[in-house]
Every structure is written in structure tokens, then in C-alpha cells.
């Protein structure tokens, strides 16, 4: 899955209602199926370091699944764009691992959606989790949190770009939306549009 970094959404600050309070405003603390204490929360500007470190932790397959090609680093402009979200047109949620005191010890995933210019109710969506934390329940928590905020912001559909071989991503997105349209995007990739479910 990939994002068009050339379009920067209009920054319209506003309070987003409907969040579950936890260790900090807007965060959701829970346990993964293996008992690990984790948290999903809105991204912050200081999370640029976490995004850069996470990029270095991805395997070649992880790079291909997320960016459709190998990506060595983010530029300063990209990190600013990725971490300074208005949570109206651009929403991003991070997954962090907590210690038994509730303190963040590792950042392991991020998901985001960006509203399209052509359709106010449609947003491009993507998710990435570092390899060692995949298939442990974090992706479900991330997309649930993102889905809830997207619906609050008036986003009713997601469109996702992914490699055709990335069956896990398609299954995960289908948990939160009904596939409406799937079309080839070239180079073994497809674009799928989902209508968001209002509940799991």
C-alpha cells in the first residue's frame, strides 16, 4: 500500500469526539491475544523518530507490501506530513507496546487514511506493522480505531492499494468494510474500495 506524498491535505484543526480515554486523551489501552499490554493512539509530531526506526525494521517483503517497492528512508518533508495530521482529512493512529506501568516501550505499527479531493466521503487507507509484531492482533486494533475516527469525520469508504499476493491485508480490511470495487493497479497490485462498517 502506498500514499501519494505530493498532496498535503488542508490543515483544519478540530476536536474529534467519540474517543475512548485511557493513559492519555484519545488513546485506547488493551491486551493483545498473547497478553501483551498495548495502546493505539493518534499520531504526534514527535513520532517521526518512531516512523524512521520502524522503516528500518521492515523486511524486503514488508517494504513491498507497504510501499510496493523498497524505501530506504523518509525525507524531512514526508515525516512532517506523516506526523502532523488534522484528524479530519488526514487521520493516523499508531500502535505502541507498553510496560506493566503503562509506559510506552516500543512503537510497532501505524495506520492512516487521507480523504480524497474528488470524493469527500472516500479516503485512501494504508497500514504497516513491523515484521515481528505482525499477526498478533495489533492490525485489528489499529484499523478499528482508525475506522471509528474516519466515520466520525464523515469518511464512509476506504480505498486500499495492495499487492495481489497480500491476502492478509485484504482480509483485514474486509473486517471493517464491505468490498465494493476491485480493479488492477498494475505491477501485480490492485485497488479495492470498501464501504465502512459502523460496528465490528
Short mmCIF file of C-alpha atoms in Angstrom, two decimals:
data_model
loop_
_atom_site.label_atom_id
_atom_site.label_comp_id
_atom_site.label_asym_id
_atom_site.label_seq_id
_atom_site.Cartn_x
_atom_site.Cartn_y
_atom_site.Cartn_z
CA UNK A 1 0.00 0.00 0.00
CA UNK A 2 1.33 3.41 -0.83
CA UNK A 3 0.48 7.05 -0.38
CA UNK A 4 0.76 9.99 -2.74
CA UNK A 5 3.05 12.25 -0.72
CA UNK A 6 2.55 15.18 -3.13
CA UNK A 7 -0.90 16.09 -1.85
CA UNK A 8 -0.90 17.67 1.59
CA UNK A 9 -4.45 17.87 2.97
CA UNK A 10 -5.80 21.17 4.24
CA UNK A 11 -4.97 21.61 7.92
CA UNK A 12 -8.27 22.16 9.72
CA UNK A 13 -7.81 21.71 13.43
CA UNK A 14 -10.72 20.46 15.48
CA UNK A 15 -11.55 18.26 18.42
CA UNK A 16 -12.53 14.73 17.40
CA UNK A 17 -15.25 13.29 19.67
CA UNK A 18 -16.02 9.66 20.38
CA UNK A 19 -12.58 8.56 21.56
CA UNK A 20 -12.08 6.16 24.48
CA UNK A 21 -9.99 7.81 27.17
CA UNK A 22 -7.06 5.84 28.57
CA UNK A 23 -3.49 6.75 29.57
CA UNK A 24 -3.74 9.96 27.51
CA UNK A 25 -6.60 11.68 25.68
CA UNK A 26 -7.62 9.77 22.57
CA UNK A 27 -5.73 6.58 23.41
CA UNK A 28 -7.06 3.03 23.80
CA UNK A 29 -5.18 0.63 26.06
CA UNK A 30 -5.81 -3.11 25.74
CA UNK A 31 -4.11 -6.50 25.74
CA UNK A 32 -3.15 -8.40 22.62
CA UNK A 33 -4.25 -12.07 22.46
CA UNK A 34 -0.86 -13.13 23.88
CA UNK A 35 -1.35 -10.85 26.92
CA UNK A 36 0.97 -8.05 25.82
CA UNK A 37 -0.18 -4.62 27.04
CA UNK A 38 -0.58 -2.29 24.06
CA UNK A 39 -2.09 1.02 23.09
CA UNK A 40 -3.45 2.69 19.96
CA UNK A 41 -3.39 6.49 19.90
CA UNK A 42 -3.43 9.43 17.50
CA UNK A 43 -0.03 10.11 15.95
CA UNK A 44 2.03 13.04 17.26
CA UNK A 45 4.78 15.13 15.59
CA UNK A 46 7.44 13.52 17.79
CA UNK A 47 6.55 10.10 16.36
CA UNK A 48 8.72 10.85 13.32
CA UNK A 49 11.59 9.05 15.06
CA UNK A 50 9.37 6.00 15.57
CA UNK A 51 8.38 6.00 11.88
CA UNK A 52 12.01 6.18 10.75
CA UNK A 53 13.05 3.36 13.08
CA UNK A 54 10.07 1.28 12.01
CA UNK A 55 11.05 1.65 8.36
CA UNK A 56 14.47 0.18 9.14
CA UNK A 57 12.80 -2.82 10.87
CA UNK A 58 10.76 -3.87 7.82
CA UNK A 59 11.83 -6.89 5.81
CA UNK A 60 12.03 -6.66 1.98
CA UNK A 61 8.55 -8.21 1.85
CA UNK A 62 7.32 -5.63 4.35
CA UNK A 63 8.65 -2.82 2.15
CA UNK A 64 6.95 -4.32 -0.90
CA UNK A 65 3.61 -4.79 0.88
CA UNK A 66 3.58 -1.27 2.31
CA UNK A 67 5.23 0.84 -0.39
CA UNK A 68 5.17 -1.53 -3.42
CA UNK A 69 8.96 -1.08 -3.56
CA UNK A 70 11.98 -0.79 -1.24
CA UNK A 71 12.13 2.52 0.60
CA UNK A 72 15.38 3.47 2.36
CA UNK A 73 14.22 6.48 4.36
CA UNK A 74 11.67 9.25 4.74
CA UNK A 75 12.56 12.83 3.87
CA UNK A 76 12.02 15.58 6.46
CA UNK A 77 9.05 16.85 4.43
CA UNK A 78 7.47 13.39 4.35
CA UNK A 79 7.91 12.91 8.10
CA UNK A 80 6.29 16.28 8.75
CA UNK A 81 3.36 15.31 6.52
CA UNK A 82 3.01 11.85 8.09
CA UNK A 83 3.03 13.07 11.71
CA UNK A 84 1.17 16.40 11.54
CA UNK A 85 -2.42 15.28 10.92
CA UNK A 86 -5.58 17.36 11.25
CA UNK A 87 -7.70 14.27 12.09
CA UNK A 88 -10.36 15.46 9.68
CA UNK A 89 -8.88 14.99 6.21
CA UNK A 90 -5.79 13.11 7.39
CA UNK A 91 -6.07 10.64 10.29
CA UNK A 92 -3.20 8.49 11.60
CA UNK A 93 -3.10 6.05 14.53
CA UNK A 94 -0.01 4.39 16.00
CA UNK A 95 0.33 1.09 17.84
CA UNK A 96 2.67 1.09 20.84
CA UNK A 97 3.74 -1.61 23.28
CA UNK A 98 3.55 -0.70 26.98
CA UNK A 99 5.30 -1.97 30.09
CA UNK A 100 3.35 -3.01 33.20
CA UNK A 101 3.37 0.63 34.36
CA UNK A 102 1.65 1.72 31.16
CA UNK A 103 4.74 3.43 29.73
CA UNK A 104 5.50 3.19 26.01
CA UNK A 105 8.48 0.93 25.33
CA UNK A 106 8.16 0.33 21.59
CA UNK A 107 6.30 1.68 18.57
CA UNK A 108 5.38 -1.16 16.21
CA UNK A 109 2.70 -0.04 13.76
CA UNK A 110 0.79 2.77 12.13
CA UNK A 111 -2.34 3.13 10.03
CA UNK A 112 -3.75 6.18 8.30
CA UNK A 113 -6.36 7.39 5.87
CA UNK A 114 -6.31 10.51 3.71
CA UNK A 115 -9.53 11.94 2.32
CA UNK A 116 -9.57 12.26 -1.47
CA UNK A 117 -10.14 15.59 -3.17
CA UNK A 118 -12.63 14.15 -5.64
CA UNK A 119 -14.95 12.45 -3.12
CA UNK A 120 -15.44 13.88 0.37
CA UNK A 121 -16.66 10.51 1.72
CA UNK A 122 -13.70 8.48 0.35
CA UNK A 123 -10.20 8.16 1.82
CA UNK A 124 -7.06 6.28 0.82
CA UNK A 125 -6.04 3.89 3.61
CA UNK A 126 -2.85 2.00 4.48
CA UNK A 127 -1.41 0.07 7.41
CA UNK A 128 2.06 -1.16 8.33
CA UNK A 129 3.33 -3.17 11.31
CA UNK A 130 6.95 -4.17 11.87
CA UNK A 131 7.55 -7.81 10.98
CA UNK A 132 7.99 -9.26 14.46
CA UNK A 133 4.62 -7.87 15.60
CA UNK A 134 2.53 -8.96 12.62
CA UNK A 135 -0.32 -11.48 13.05
CA UNK A 136 -0.56 -10.75 16.77
CA UNK A 137 -3.78 -8.72 16.80
CA UNK A 138 -2.33 -5.22 16.50
CA UNK A 139 -3.60 -4.62 12.98
CA UNK A 140 -7.18 -5.26 14.03
CA UNK A 141 -6.89 -2.77 16.91
CA UNK A 142 -5.31 -0.15 14.66
CA UNK A 143 -7.95 -0.37 11.94
CA UNK A 144 -10.80 -0.41 14.47
CA UNK A 145 -9.53 2.85 15.99
CA UNK A 146 -8.99 4.38 12.54
CA UNK A 147 -12.43 3.26 11.33
CA UNK A 148 -14.13 4.90 14.31
CA UNK A 149 -12.39 8.23 13.74
CA UNK A 150 -12.95 8.07 9.98
CA UNK A 151 -16.71 7.64 10.43
CA UNK A 152 -16.75 10.50 12.95
CA UNK A 153 -15.06 12.69 10.34
CA UNK A 154 -17.63 11.76 7.67
CA UNK A 155 -15.45 9.27 5.78
CA UNK A 156 -17.71 6.38 4.69
CA UNK A 157 -15.44 4.46 2.30
CA UNK A 158 -11.80 3.45 2.10
CA UNK A 159 -9.73 2.63 -0.96
CA UNK A 160 -6.66 0.45 -0.43
CA UNK A 161 -3.74 -0.29 -2.78
CA UNK A 162 -2.01 -3.63 -2.18
CA UNK A 163 -0.07 -6.36 -3.93
CA UNK A 164 -2.35 -9.13 -5.16
CA UNK A 165 -0.35 -11.67 -3.10
CA UNK A 166 -1.00 -9.74 0.13
CA UNK A 167 -4.09 -11.76 1.10
CA UNK A 168 -3.72 -10.90 4.80
CA UNK A 169 -4.23 -7.18 4.14
CA UNK A 170 -7.36 -7.82 2.09
CA UNK A 171 -8.82 -9.98 4.85
CA UNK A 172 -8.02 -7.37 7.48
CA UNK A 173 -9.63 -4.52 5.54
CA UNK A 174 -12.67 -6.72 4.92
CA UNK A 175 -13.24 -6.98 8.68
CA UNK A 176 -14.08 -3.28 8.76
CA UNK A 177 -15.65 -2.71 5.35
CA UNK A 178 -17.56 -4.45 2.58
CA UNK A 179 -15.59 -4.66 -0.70
CA UNK A 180 -17.39 -2.67 -3.40
CA UNK A 181 -14.95 -2.44 -6.29
CA UNK A 182 -11.62 -4.06 -7.10
CA UNK A 183 -9.50 -3.12 -10.08
CA UNK A 184 -5.97 -3.75 -11.21
CA UNK A 185 -3.40 -1.06 -10.48
CA UNK A 186 -0.51 -2.58 -12.49
CA UNK A 187 2.67 -4.38 -11.43
CA UNK A 188 0.76 -7.11 -9.59
CA UNK A 189 -1.18 -4.65 -7.43
CA UNK A 190 -4.86 -3.87 -7.03
CA UNK A 191 -7.04 -1.07 -5.70
CA UNK A 192 -10.07 -2.09 -3.62
CA UNK A 193 -12.81 0.19 -2.31
CA UNK A 194 -14.63 -0.73 0.91
CA UNK A 195 -17.81 0.64 2.49
CA UNK A 196 -17.03 1.01 6.19
CA UNK A 197 -18.98 -0.98 8.80
CA UNK A 198 -20.26 1.06 11.71
CA UNK A 199 -19.58 -1.81 14.11
CA UNK A 200 -17.46 -4.96 14.13
#
